[in-house]
Amino acid sequence: MTTHVEPADGDSPLGREFGQFPTGLPIGGEWVDPPATEDVRFPYDGTLVARAPVGDTDLARRAVDAALAVRGQVGRLPSHTRRAALLATHEAIASRRADFERLLVLETGKPLVDCRVEVDRTLLTLLTAAEEVARLHGETVPLDLLPSGEGLLGFWTRKPIGVVVGISGFNYPLLLAAHKIAPSLAAGCPVIAKPAPQTPLATLWLVHLLREALRAEGAPQAAVQLVTGGPEVGVTLTTDRRIGAVSFTGSAAVGHQIARDAAPTKVLLELGSNAALVVAADADLDAAADAVVRGGFYASGQACISVQRVIVVDSVREEFVARLTERVPQVAVGDPRDPLTRVSALIDKRSTERVRAWLAEAVEAGASLAAGGRVVDGVIEPTVLLDVDRPVAVWDEEVFGPVVAVRSVPDLDTAFDIVNDSRYGLHASVYTSALDTAFTALDRLEVGGVVVNEVPGFRSDVMPYGGVKDSGAGREGPRFAIEELTVTRMAVIRPTTTKP
């Protein structure tokens, strides 16, 4: 096998562990030499991991052409073929899971514990997508509810929407790509993946393994392609009127621009958030404090449903804050390769400087630092801000770093109003021992998911996942993504009568 990604050197982790890692870009049925390469660096210390292929607009158009050429063939692939390819990819990743974990640490800088979770969730996503192939069917319709429908047979089926463009973010590159690619193939749609420029490696390997599985099944490898590159590549892919759908995970600003540019093409958006956690007066305060630490700092805070806003009822504020601040120093900070590390460097220095500026803005506006707030050896310490009562970015926007902001309120009604007073609405959680409070939260909170007595970052990959307002449109999770990537086709039949 030729190499598709150039290791930094023979002694690098990539060179040792991924010596047969494929190179170039998977366009059509082959691997194409890229017009350029770009360094992928380990965010923790800046060392070179690999030189990854970088595509351009010509390759993007070539990928769309290749996908369209096999669209009919992919849409007609037997269910057993699509299922077998997904299951084979699941097994291939499972057999290499330690290598994938190490690669994810190197390209994202995310702690090893979070990369292990990412691989687990990727495996579940592939497996569930394979199972959903067997559930892709329609049902009959009673057309004779109207007199004009008497004697007619009616039923509907689901058909692939067409070519899918899947654009994923840097924070969970393998998992986010799997949520684009696996449902597309299960639905019978050719898919073109575009990973984030900072983190292309794990997605390249996933696509390679899936193409190998398709080849083994006699299916066209052009069913799954990948193009890297900057915004111009994304624009070329998403504005091509020949595609059926765009599935994007990333920032709200970019998602909104894609939706405007891609119209009238169907667009599925999984965007940002500033997830809130409400602490009621009857909450288990130890559990709530643990949840803020666990849910606020995992993946170094670079998760769209990590705890960012903490809203506490006044009567338990002091006790809750005391329990929270005593836990924060126990969060291990450092090298993400260490299994004990929970917070490490953000994806790049620009992100670190942005978070530092937002913290300074909040303190200047009257908030106080209860824990953290410093940058040590390039890593932002786990940080807790208190009394964030004025409009500032760490409360209003998505911080995407290890920062939680605490505000106290007189009662739960006010707390729920504050949760809703945001342009975002992905997940929120409430800690309470009262069932009526839980149901009130389910009724009132304007979010895609309400989580009771667990972190808002809880996500099972089989559930419908998505937000409202500026947090996006559409739902992920294999079953729900497949529904988004298929269209109903109605059949109305009047049987002919024949004389004996």
Short mmCIF file of C-alpha atoms in Angstrom, two decimals:
data_model
loop_
_atom_site.label_atom_id
_atom_site.label_comp_id
_atom_site.label_asym_id
_atom_site.label_seq_id
_atom_site.Cartn_x
_atom_site.Cartn_y
_atom_site.Cartn_z
CA MET A 1 0.00 0.00 0.00
CA THR A 2 1.27 3.47 -0.77
CA THR A 3 1.33 6.04 1.97
CA HIS A 4 -1.28 8.79 1.92
CA VAL A 5 -0.16 10.76 4.97
CA GLU A 6 3.49 11.61 5.38
CA PRO A 7 4.79 10.94 8.92
CA ALA A 8 6.89 13.69 10.46
CA ASP A 9 9.84 11.30 10.67
CA GLY A 10 10.57 7.63 11.22
CA ASP A 11 10.62 8.03 14.98
CA SER A 12 7.35 9.92 15.30
CA PRO A 13 4.35 8.20 16.88
CA LEU A 14 2.60 8.39 13.53
CA GLY A 15 5.58 6.82 11.76
CA ARG A 16 5.83 3.98 14.27
CA GLU A 17 2.17 3.19 14.75
CA PHE A 18 0.65 4.10 11.41
CA GLY A 19 3.33 3.00 8.95
CA GLN A 20 0.65 1.70 6.58
CA PHE A 21 -1.56 4.74 7.05
CA PRO A 22 -2.95 5.63 3.62
CA THR A 23 -1.84 8.90 1.71
CA GLY A 24 -3.27 11.52 -0.64
CA LEU A 25 -6.98 12.19 -0.84
CA PRO A 26 -9.63 9.54 -1.54
CA ILE A 27 -11.36 10.98 -4.61
CA GLY A 28 -13.46 8.78 -6.86
CA GLY A 29 -12.10 5.25 -6.84
CA GLU A 30 -8.48 6.18 -6.17
CA TRP A 31 -6.14 8.10 -3.90
CA VAL A 32 -5.13 11.36 -5.54
CA ASP A 33 -1.93 13.30 -4.88
CA PRO A 34 -2.85 16.59 -3.19
CA PRO A 35 -1.74 19.98 -4.53
CA ALA A 36 -0.24 20.81 -1.13
CA THR A 37 0.43 19.46 2.36
CA GLU A 38 0.09 21.07 5.75
CA ASP A 39 1.69 20.32 9.10
CA VAL A 40 -0.47 18.71 11.77
CA ARG A 41 1.04 19.59 15.13
CA PHE A 42 0.47 18.24 18.63
CA PRO A 43 -1.36 21.11 20.38
CA TYR A 44 0.26 20.38 23.73
CA ASP A 45 3.88 21.03 22.73
CA GLY A 46 3.78 21.95 19.04
CA THR A 47 5.74 18.94 17.80
CA LEU A 48 5.08 17.82 14.25
CA VAL A 49 2.78 14.82 13.97
CA ALA A 50 2.43 14.55 10.20
CA ARG A 51 2.20 16.42 6.95
CA ALA A 52 -1.38 15.96 5.84
CA PRO A 53 -2.79 16.36 2.31
CA VAL A 54 -4.59 19.61 1.52
CA GLY A 55 -7.17 19.69 -1.24
CA ASP A 56 -8.46 22.53 -3.39
CA THR A 57 -11.60 23.56 -5.24
CA ASP A 58 -10.72 21.47 -8.29
CA LEU A 59 -10.59 18.32 -6.18
CA ALA A 60 -13.82 19.32 -4.45
CA ARG A 61 -15.60 19.56 -7.81
CA ARG A 62 -14.00 16.29 -8.89
CA ALA A 63 -15.35 14.61 -5.75
CA VAL A 64 -18.88 15.88 -6.43
CA ASP A 65 -18.68 14.63 -10.02
CA ALA A 66 -17.52 11.21 -8.82
CA ALA A 67 -20.28 11.03 -6.21
CA LEU A 68 -22.94 11.91 -8.75
CA ALA A 69 -21.59 9.27 -11.13
CA VAL A 70 -22.23 6.52 -8.56
CA ARG A 71 -25.34 8.01 -6.96
CA GLY A 72 -27.72 5.58 -8.62
CA GLN A 73 -25.47 2.59 -7.95
CA VAL A 74 -25.07 3.49 -4.27
CA GLY A 75 -28.80 4.09 -3.88
CA ARG A 76 -29.46 0.60 -5.22
CA LEU A 77 -26.89 -1.19 -3.05
CA PRO A 78 -28.56 -4.12 -1.31
CA SER A 79 -29.24 -3.66 2.38
CA HIS A 80 -26.88 -6.51 3.24
CA THR A 81 -24.02 -4.78 1.37
CA ARG A 82 -24.43 -1.46 3.18
CA ARG A 83 -24.80 -3.25 6.50
CA ALA A 84 -21.76 -5.47 5.91
CA ALA A 85 -19.53 -2.52 4.98
CA LEU A 86 -20.47 -0.64 8.16
CA LEU A 87 -19.98 -3.71 10.34
CA ALA A 88 -16.58 -4.44 8.75
CA THR A 89 -15.50 -0.86 9.43
CA HIS A 90 -16.67 -1.22 13.02
CA GLU A 91 -14.53 -4.32 13.42
CA ALA A 92 -11.51 -2.71 11.73
CA ILE A 93 -11.58 0.26 14.12
CA ALA A 94 -12.22 -1.95 17.14
CA SER A 95 -9.11 -4.00 16.30
CA ARG A 96 -7.05 -0.79 16.09
CA ARG A 97 -8.69 1.16 18.88
CA ALA A 98 -5.47 1.88 20.82
CA ASP A 99 -3.88 3.31 17.67
CA PHE A 100 -6.91 5.49 17.01
CA GLU A 101 -6.86 6.72 20.61
CA ARG A 102 -3.21 7.73 20.35
CA LEU A 103 -3.75 9.40 17.00
CA LEU A 104 -6.68 11.41 18.36
CA VAL A 105 -4.58 12.60 21.30
CA LEU A 106 -1.82 13.71 18.93
CA GLU A 107 -3.96 15.65 16.48
CA THR A 108 -6.51 17.15 18.89
CA GLY A 109 -4.47 17.52 22.08
CA LYS A 110 -7.52 16.17 23.91
CA PRO A 111 -6.87 14.09 27.04
CA LEU A 112 -6.51 10.36 26.44
CA VAL A 113 -9.54 9.58 28.62
CA ASP A 114 -11.73 11.64 26.29
CA CYS A 115 -10.20 10.09 23.17
CA ARG A 116 -11.04 6.64 24.53
CA VAL A 117 -14.65 7.74 24.97
CA GLU A 118 -14.62 9.11 21.42
CA VAL A 119 -13.56 5.76 19.98
CA ASP A 120 -16.21 3.95 22.06
CA ARG A 121 -18.89 6.28 20.75
CA THR A 122 -17.66 5.98 17.17
CA LEU A 123 -17.96 2.20 17.38
CA LEU A 124 -21.51 2.51 18.70
CA THR A 125 -22.42 4.93 15.91
CA LEU A 126 -21.14 2.57 13.21
CA LEU A 127 -22.88 -0.41 14.78
CA THR A 128 -26.17 1.41 15.22
CA ALA A 129 -26.09 2.75 11.66
CA ALA A 130 -25.58 -0.80 10.40
CA GLU A 131 -28.58 -1.97 12.43
CA GLU A 132 -30.74 0.88 11.12
CA VAL A 133 -30.28 -0.37 7.56
CA ALA A 134 -32.76 -3.12 8.44
CA ARG A 135 -35.31 -0.54 9.62
CA LEU A 136 -35.30 1.64 6.52
CA HIS A 137 -38.81 1.03 5.26
CA GLY A 138 -42.19 2.69 4.81
CA GLU A 139 -45.81 1.80 5.49
CA THR A 140 -49.23 1.62 3.91
CA VAL A 141 -51.66 4.55 3.82
CA PRO A 142 -55.49 4.21 3.99
CA LEU A 143 -56.32 6.20 0.86
CA ASP A 144 -60.00 5.25 1.07
CA LEU A 145 -60.58 7.69 3.91
CA LEU A 146 -61.84 9.80 1.02
CA PRO A 147 -64.43 8.33 -1.34
CA SER A 148 -62.15 9.15 -4.27
CA GLY A 149 -59.56 6.79 -2.82
CA GLU A 150 -61.76 3.72 -2.83
CA GLY A 151 -60.06 0.84 -4.58
CA LEU A 152 -56.61 2.47 -4.43
CA LEU A 153 -53.56 0.93 -2.81
CA GLY A 154 -51.24 3.41 -1.11
CA PHE A 155 -47.86 3.02 0.51
CA TRP A 156 -44.68 5.03 0.91
CA THR A 157 -41.02 4.13 0.93
CA ARG A 158 -37.85 6.04 1.75
CA LYS A 159 -35.36 6.98 -0.96
CA PRO A 160 -31.86 8.47 -0.62
CA ILE A 161 -31.77 12.25 -0.74
CA GLY A 162 -28.70 12.22 -3.00
CA VAL A 163 -25.08 13.20 -2.47
CA VAL A 164 -24.32 14.31 1.11
CA VAL A 165 -21.56 16.73 2.09
CA GLY A 166 -20.49 16.16 5.71
CA ILE A 167 -18.36 18.86 7.38
CA SER A 168 -17.14 18.17 10.89
CA GLY A 169 -15.36 20.07 13.68
CA PHE A 170 -11.95 19.61 15.24
CA ASN A 171 -12.94 18.64 18.76
CA TYR A 172 -14.27 15.11 18.07
CA PRO A 173 -13.02 14.48 14.52
CA LEU A 174 -13.54 10.72 14.38
CA LEU A 175 -16.95 10.68 16.06
CA LEU A 176 -18.35 13.69 14.21
CA ALA A 177 -17.23 12.26 10.87
CA ALA A 178 -18.85 8.92 11.74
CA HIS A 179 -22.13 10.72 12.44
CA LYS A 180 -22.00 12.15 8.91
CA ILE A 181 -20.64 9.18 6.99
CA ALA A 182 -22.33 6.14 8.54
CA PRO A 183 -25.97 7.35 8.28
CA SER A 184 -25.31 8.57 4.73
CA LEU A 185 -24.11 5.18 3.58
CA ALA A 186 -26.89 3.42 5.51
CA ALA A 187 -29.41 5.63 3.68
CA GLY A 188 -27.85 4.84 0.29
CA CYS A 189 -26.28 8.26 -0.21
CA PRO A 190 -22.75 8.88 -1.52
CA VAL A 191 -20.98 11.11 1.00
CA ILE A 192 -18.08 13.55 0.77
CA ALA A 193 -16.43 14.24 4.11
CA LYS A 194 -14.56 17.44 4.89
CA PRO A 195 -12.74 17.33 8.23
CA ALA A 196 -11.50 20.38 10.09
CA PRO A 197 -8.12 21.53 8.73
CA GLN A 198 -6.46 21.06 12.14
CA THR A 199 -7.59 17.43 12.55
CA PRO A 200 -7.80 15.44 9.29
CA LEU A 201 -5.88 12.30 10.23
CA ALA A 202 -8.38 10.12 12.11
CA THR A 203 -11.09 10.95 9.57
CA LEU A 204 -8.77 10.00 6.70
CA TRP A 205 -8.15 6.66 8.34
CA LEU A 206 -11.87 6.08 8.94
CA VAL A 207 -12.62 6.80 5.27
CA HIS A 208 -9.83 4.50 4.14
CA LEU A 209 -11.17 1.60 6.23
CA LEU A 210 -14.72 2.14 5.00
CA ARG A 211 -13.59 2.28 1.37
CA GLU A 212 -11.72 -0.97 1.87
CA ALA A 213 -14.88 -2.50 3.30
CA LEU A 214 -16.89 -1.28 0.32
CA ARG A 215 -14.30 -2.70 -2.09
CA ALA A 216 -14.52 -6.07 -0.37
CA GLU A 217 -18.29 -6.00 -0.89
CA GLY A 218 -17.98 -5.10 -4.57
CA ALA A 219 -19.41 -1.62 -3.97
CA PRO A 220 -17.96 1.57 -5.46
CA GLN A 221 -15.33 3.21 -3.28
CA ALA A 222 -16.51 6.58 -4.57
CA ALA A 223 -19.49 6.12 -2.25
CA VAL A 224 -17.26 7.61 0.47
CA GLN A 225 -14.77 10.36 -0.37
CA LEU A 226 -12.83 13.00 1.54
CA VAL A 227 -11.53 16.44 0.64
CA THR A 228 -9.45 18.59 2.96
CA GLY A 229 -8.82 22.30 2.63
CA GLY A 230 -9.93 25.70 3.77
CA PRO A 231 -13.20 27.64 3.51
CA GLU A 232 -13.02 27.81 -0.28
CA VAL A 233 -13.24 24.02 -0.47
CA GLY A 234 -16.25 24.04 1.84
CA VAL A 235 -17.97 26.71 -0.25
CA THR A 236 -17.38 24.72 -3.44
CA LEU A 237 -18.92 21.62 -1.89
CA THR A 238 -21.89 23.22 -0.16
CA THR A 239 -22.99 25.53 -2.97
CA ASP A 240 -23.03 22.87 -5.69
CA ARG A 241 -26.71 22.62 -6.56
CA ARG A 242 -26.32 18.97 -7.55
CA ILE A 243 -25.89 17.74 -3.98
CA GLY A 244 -28.82 16.54 -1.88
CA ALA A 245 -27.89 17.67 1.62
CA VAL A 246 -25.22 19.35 3.73
CA SER A 247 -24.57 18.15 7.27
CA PHE A 248 -22.39 20.57 9.23
CA THR A 249 -21.02 20.56 12.76
CA GLY A 250 -19.24 23.71 13.88
CA SER A 251 -19.74 27.31 14.91
CA ALA A 252 -23.04 29.10 14.60
CA ALA A 253 -21.60 31.84 12.40
CA VAL A 254 -20.23 29.40 9.84
CA GLY A 255 -23.35 27.24 9.98
CA HIS A 256 -25.62 30.19 9.28
CA GLN A 257 -23.45 31.23 6.34
CA ILE A 258 -23.58 27.71 4.91
CA ALA A 259 -27.38 27.68 5.23
CA ARG A 260 -27.64 30.98 3.36
CA ASP A 261 -25.20 30.00 0.63
CA ALA A 262 -26.53 26.47 0.16
CA ALA A 263 -30.24 27.35 -0.12
CA PRO A 264 -32.44 25.70 -1.29
CA THR A 265 -30.36 22.57 -0.59
CA LYS A 266 -31.33 20.83 2.65
CA VAL A 267 -28.94 21.77 5.46
CA LEU A 268 -28.55 19.99 8.81
CA LEU A 269 -26.77 22.09 11.42
CA GLU A 270 -25.21 20.99 14.71
CA LEU A 271 -23.91 24.28 16.06
CA GLY A 272 -22.64 25.79 19.25
CA SER A 273 -24.16 26.34 22.66
CA ASN A 274 -23.48 27.62 26.17
CA ALA A 275 -25.07 24.77 28.10
CA ALA A 276 -26.67 25.60 31.43
CA LEU A 277 -26.88 23.54 34.61
CA VAL A 278 -29.51 24.56 37.16
CA VAL A 279 -29.05 23.72 40.84
CA ALA A 280 -32.37 23.65 42.71
CA ALA A 281 -32.67 24.15 46.46
CA ASP A 282 -33.46 20.45 46.91
CA ALA A 283 -30.57 19.23 44.77
CA ASP A 284 -27.92 16.78 45.91
CA LEU A 285 -25.20 19.43 46.14
CA ASP A 286 -22.32 16.98 46.07
CA ALA A 287 -23.67 15.38 42.91
CA ALA A 288 -24.26 18.80 41.35
CA ALA A 289 -20.74 20.00 42.19
CA ASP A 290 -19.28 16.79 40.79
CA ALA A 291 -21.33 17.29 37.64
CA VAL A 292 -20.04 20.82 37.08
CA VAL A 293 -16.44 19.64 37.40
CA ARG A 294 -16.99 16.54 35.29
CA GLY A 295 -19.21 18.25 32.74
CA GLY A 296 -17.39 21.56 32.54
CA PHE A 297 -13.83 20.40 32.02
CA TYR A 298 -13.98 17.19 29.97
CA ALA A 299 -12.24 17.49 26.59
CA SER A 300 -10.59 20.60 28.09
CA GLY A 301 -13.98 22.28 27.81
CA GLN A 302 -13.98 21.97 24.01
CA ALA A 303 -17.43 20.42 23.72
CA CYS A 304 -20.61 22.17 22.64
CA ILE A 305 -22.62 20.68 25.51
CA SER A 306 -20.04 21.03 28.27
CA VAL A 307 -21.26 22.90 31.37
CA GLN A 308 -20.71 26.62 30.85
CA ARG A 309 -23.49 28.46 32.73
CA VAL A 310 -24.30 27.35 36.29
CA ILE A 311 -27.48 28.86 37.76
CA VAL A 312 -27.93 28.26 41.50
CA VAL A 313 -30.89 29.06 43.72
CA ASP A 314 -29.82 31.60 46.36
CA SER A 315 -30.66 29.45 49.39
CA VAL A 316 -27.92 26.92 48.51
CA ARG A 317 -25.47 29.20 46.74
CA GLU A 318 -22.78 29.44 49.41
CA GLU A 319 -22.80 25.74 50.20
CA PHE A 320 -22.76 24.76 46.54
CA VAL A 321 -19.92 27.16 45.65
CA ALA A 322 -17.86 25.85 48.57
CA ARG A 323 -18.27 22.27 47.38
CA LEU A 324 -17.51 23.24 43.80
CA THR A 325 -14.35 25.22 44.50
CA GLU A 326 -12.89 22.54 46.74
CA ARG A 327 -13.14 20.06 43.86
CA VAL A 328 -11.58 22.13 41.09
CA PRO A 329 -7.94 21.86 42.30
CA GLN A 330 -8.29 18.07 42.08
CA VAL A 331 -8.68 18.24 38.28
CA ALA A 332 -5.44 16.95 36.75
CA VAL A 333 -3.89 19.36 34.25
CA GLY A 334 -1.03 18.57 31.87
CA ASP A 335 0.10 16.23 29.12
CA PRO A 336 -2.96 14.74 27.39
CA ARG A 337 -1.13 11.45 26.85
CA ASP A 338 -1.25 10.82 30.60
CA PRO A 339 -4.35 8.74 31.45
CA LEU A 340 -4.89 10.87 34.58
CA THR A 341 -5.02 14.21 32.72
CA ARG A 342 -8.42 15.86 32.43
CA VAL A 343 -7.51 19.32 31.09
CA SER A 344 -4.80 20.11 28.56
CA ALA A 345 -4.01 22.65 25.85
CA LEU A 346 -6.72 23.96 23.57
CA ILE A 347 -6.54 23.24 19.85
CA ASP A 348 -4.29 26.24 19.16
CA LYS A 349 -2.78 29.36 20.70
CA ARG A 350 -5.40 31.62 19.12
CA SER A 351 -8.14 29.77 21.04
CA THR A 352 -6.16 30.09 24.26
CA GLU A 353 -5.73 33.83 23.79
CA ARG A 354 -9.43 34.27 23.03
CA VAL A 355 -10.49 32.48 26.22
CA ARG A 356 -7.97 34.46 28.25
CA ALA A 357 -9.40 37.72 26.83
CA TRP A 358 -12.94 36.64 27.66
CA LEU A 359 -11.92 35.90 31.25
CA ALA A 360 -10.33 39.34 31.59
CA GLU A 361 -13.50 40.95 30.21
CA ALA A 362 -15.67 39.13 32.76
CA VAL A 363 -13.47 40.11 35.71
CA GLU A 364 -13.41 43.71 34.56
CA ALA A 365 -17.23 43.61 34.40
CA GLY A 366 -17.42 42.56 38.07
CA ALA A 367 -17.09 38.77 38.11
CA SER A 368 -14.66 37.18 40.55
CA LEU A 369 -12.31 34.26 40.05
CA ALA A 370 -13.09 31.48 42.51
CA ALA A 371 -10.65 29.03 40.93
CA GLY A 372 -8.13 28.97 38.12
CA GLY A 373 -7.92 31.76 35.60
CA ARG A 374 -4.22 31.43 34.77
CA VAL A 375 -2.45 30.01 31.74
CA VAL A 376 0.34 27.69 32.87
CA ASP A 377 2.70 26.18 30.29
CA GLY A 378 0.20 27.01 27.58
CA VAL A 379 -2.75 25.36 29.39
CA ILE A 380 -5.71 27.29 30.80
CA GLU A 381 -6.36 26.15 34.34
CA PRO A 382 -9.86 24.84 35.14
CA THR A 383 -11.63 28.09 35.94
CA VAL A 384 -14.71 29.06 37.95
CA LEU A 385 -16.14 32.57 37.69
CA LEU A 386 -18.65 33.83 40.26
CA ASP A 387 -21.35 36.48 39.96
CA VAL A 388 -21.29 36.78 36.19
CA ASP A 389 -24.30 39.09 36.18
CA ARG A 390 -23.59 41.43 33.27
CA PRO A 391 -23.57 40.65 29.54
CA VAL A 392 -20.12 39.21 28.81
CA ALA A 393 -18.88 36.69 26.27
CA VAL A 394 -18.22 33.88 28.76
CA TRP A 395 -21.92 33.90 29.60
CA ASP A 396 -23.53 34.89 26.32
CA GLU A 397 -21.37 33.02 23.81
CA GLU A 398 -19.72 29.60 23.57
CA VAL A 399 -16.44 29.70 25.46
CA PHE A 400 -15.10 26.33 24.22
CA GLY A 401 -12.55 26.15 27.01
CA PRO A 402 -12.29 24.95 30.64
CA VAL A 403 -14.40 27.75 32.11
CA VAL A 404 -17.68 27.68 34.05
CA ALA A 405 -19.58 30.79 35.13
CA VAL A 406 -21.86 30.82 38.19
CA ARG A 407 -24.86 33.05 38.79
CA SER A 408 -27.38 32.88 41.66
CA VAL A 409 -31.12 33.50 41.40
CA PRO A 410 -34.00 33.75 43.88
CA ASP A 411 -36.05 30.82 42.54
CA LEU A 412 -36.42 28.17 39.85
CA ASP A 413 -38.75 30.26 37.71
CA THR A 414 -36.01 32.84 37.36
CA ALA A 415 -33.46 30.11 36.72
CA PHE A 416 -35.47 28.66 33.84
CA ASP A 417 -36.00 32.14 32.39
CA ILE A 418 -32.24 32.72 32.43
CA VAL A 419 -31.54 29.39 30.76
CA ASN A 420 -33.90 30.44 27.96
CA ASP A 421 -32.43 33.93 27.75
CA SER A 422 -29.82 32.80 25.24
CA ARG A 423 -29.57 32.62 21.49
CA TYR A 424 -28.49 29.01 21.95
CA GLY A 425 -30.52 25.95 22.86
CA LEU A 426 -28.75 22.59 22.61
CA HIS A 427 -28.77 20.83 26.01
CA ALA A 428 -29.49 21.96 29.57
CA SER A 429 -29.67 20.09 32.84
CA VAL A 430 -31.28 20.53 36.23
CA TYR A 431 -30.31 18.98 39.54
CA THR A 432 -33.32 18.39 41.78
CA SER A 433 -34.94 15.72 43.94
CA ALA A 434 -38.47 16.81 42.99
CA LEU A 435 -40.26 15.08 40.15
CA ASP A 436 -42.46 18.10 39.48
CA THR A 437 -39.36 20.27 39.02
CA ALA A 438 -38.01 17.77 36.51
CA PHE A 439 -41.22 17.85 34.50
CA THR A 440 -41.41 21.64 34.69
CA ALA A 441 -37.89 21.79 33.25
CA LEU A 442 -38.88 19.41 30.47
CA ASP A 443 -41.84 21.64 29.67
CA ARG A 444 -40.19 25.05 29.92
CA LEU A 445 -36.57 24.81 28.82
CA GLU A 446 -36.11 25.81 25.19
CA VAL A 447 -33.42 23.32 24.23
CA GLY A 448 -33.04 20.17 22.17
CA GLY A 449 -32.42 18.01 25.24
CA VAL A 450 -33.22 18.33 28.95
CA VAL A 451 -31.09 16.20 31.26
CA VAL A 452 -32.16 15.67 34.87
CA ASN A 453 -29.55 14.88 37.53
CA GLU A 454 -26.79 14.34 34.96
CA VAL A 455 -24.45 16.61 33.02
CA PRO A 456 -25.84 18.40 29.95
CA GLY A 457 -22.95 16.81 28.09
CA PHE A 458 -24.57 13.40 28.35
CA ARG A 459 -25.24 12.07 24.87
CA SER A 460 -26.01 8.54 23.84
CA ASP A 461 -25.29 8.24 20.14
CA VAL A 462 -28.55 6.40 19.54
CA MET A 463 -30.75 9.26 20.74
CA PRO A 464 -31.97 12.22 18.66
CA TYR A 465 -29.42 14.96 19.12
CA GLY A 466 -29.70 18.56 18.02
CA GLY A 467 -30.70 22.02 19.10
CA VAL A 468 -33.06 24.92 18.61
CA LYS A 469 -32.51 28.61 17.94
CA ASP A 470 -28.89 29.31 16.98
CA SER A 471 -27.82 25.83 18.06
CA GLY A 472 -28.96 24.37 14.79
CA ALA A 473 -31.59 22.48 12.83
CA GLY A 474 -32.15 18.79 12.21
CA ARG A 475 -31.20 15.81 14.35
CA GLU A 476 -28.30 13.40 14.51
CA GLY A 477 -28.13 9.86 15.86
CA PRO A 478 -28.16 7.17 13.14
CA ARG A 479 -31.91 6.55 13.08
CA PHE A 480 -32.76 10.24 13.00
CA ALA A 481 -29.99 11.24 10.61
CA ILE A 482 -31.11 8.53 8.18
CA GLU A 483 -34.61 10.00 8.27
CA GLU A 484 -33.11 13.43 7.51
CA LEU A 485 -31.09 12.01 4.59
CA THR A 486 -33.97 10.19 2.94
CA VAL A 487 -37.17 11.43 1.32
CA THR A 488 -40.53 9.73 1.25
CA ARG A 489 -41.80 8.49 -2.09
CA MET A 490 -45.52 7.88 -2.20
CA ALA A 491 -47.00 5.11 -4.32
CA VAL A 492 -50.66 5.28 -5.36
CA ILE A 493 -51.88 2.28 -7.33
CA ARG A 494 -55.25 1.48 -8.81
CA PRO A 495 -55.19 -2.22 -9.64
CA THR A 496 -56.38 -3.04 -13.10
CA THR A 497 -59.30 -5.36 -13.50
CA THR A 498 -59.05 -8.18 -15.98
CA LYS A 499 -61.87 -10.29 -17.32
CA PRO A 500 -61.58 -14.02 -16.74
#
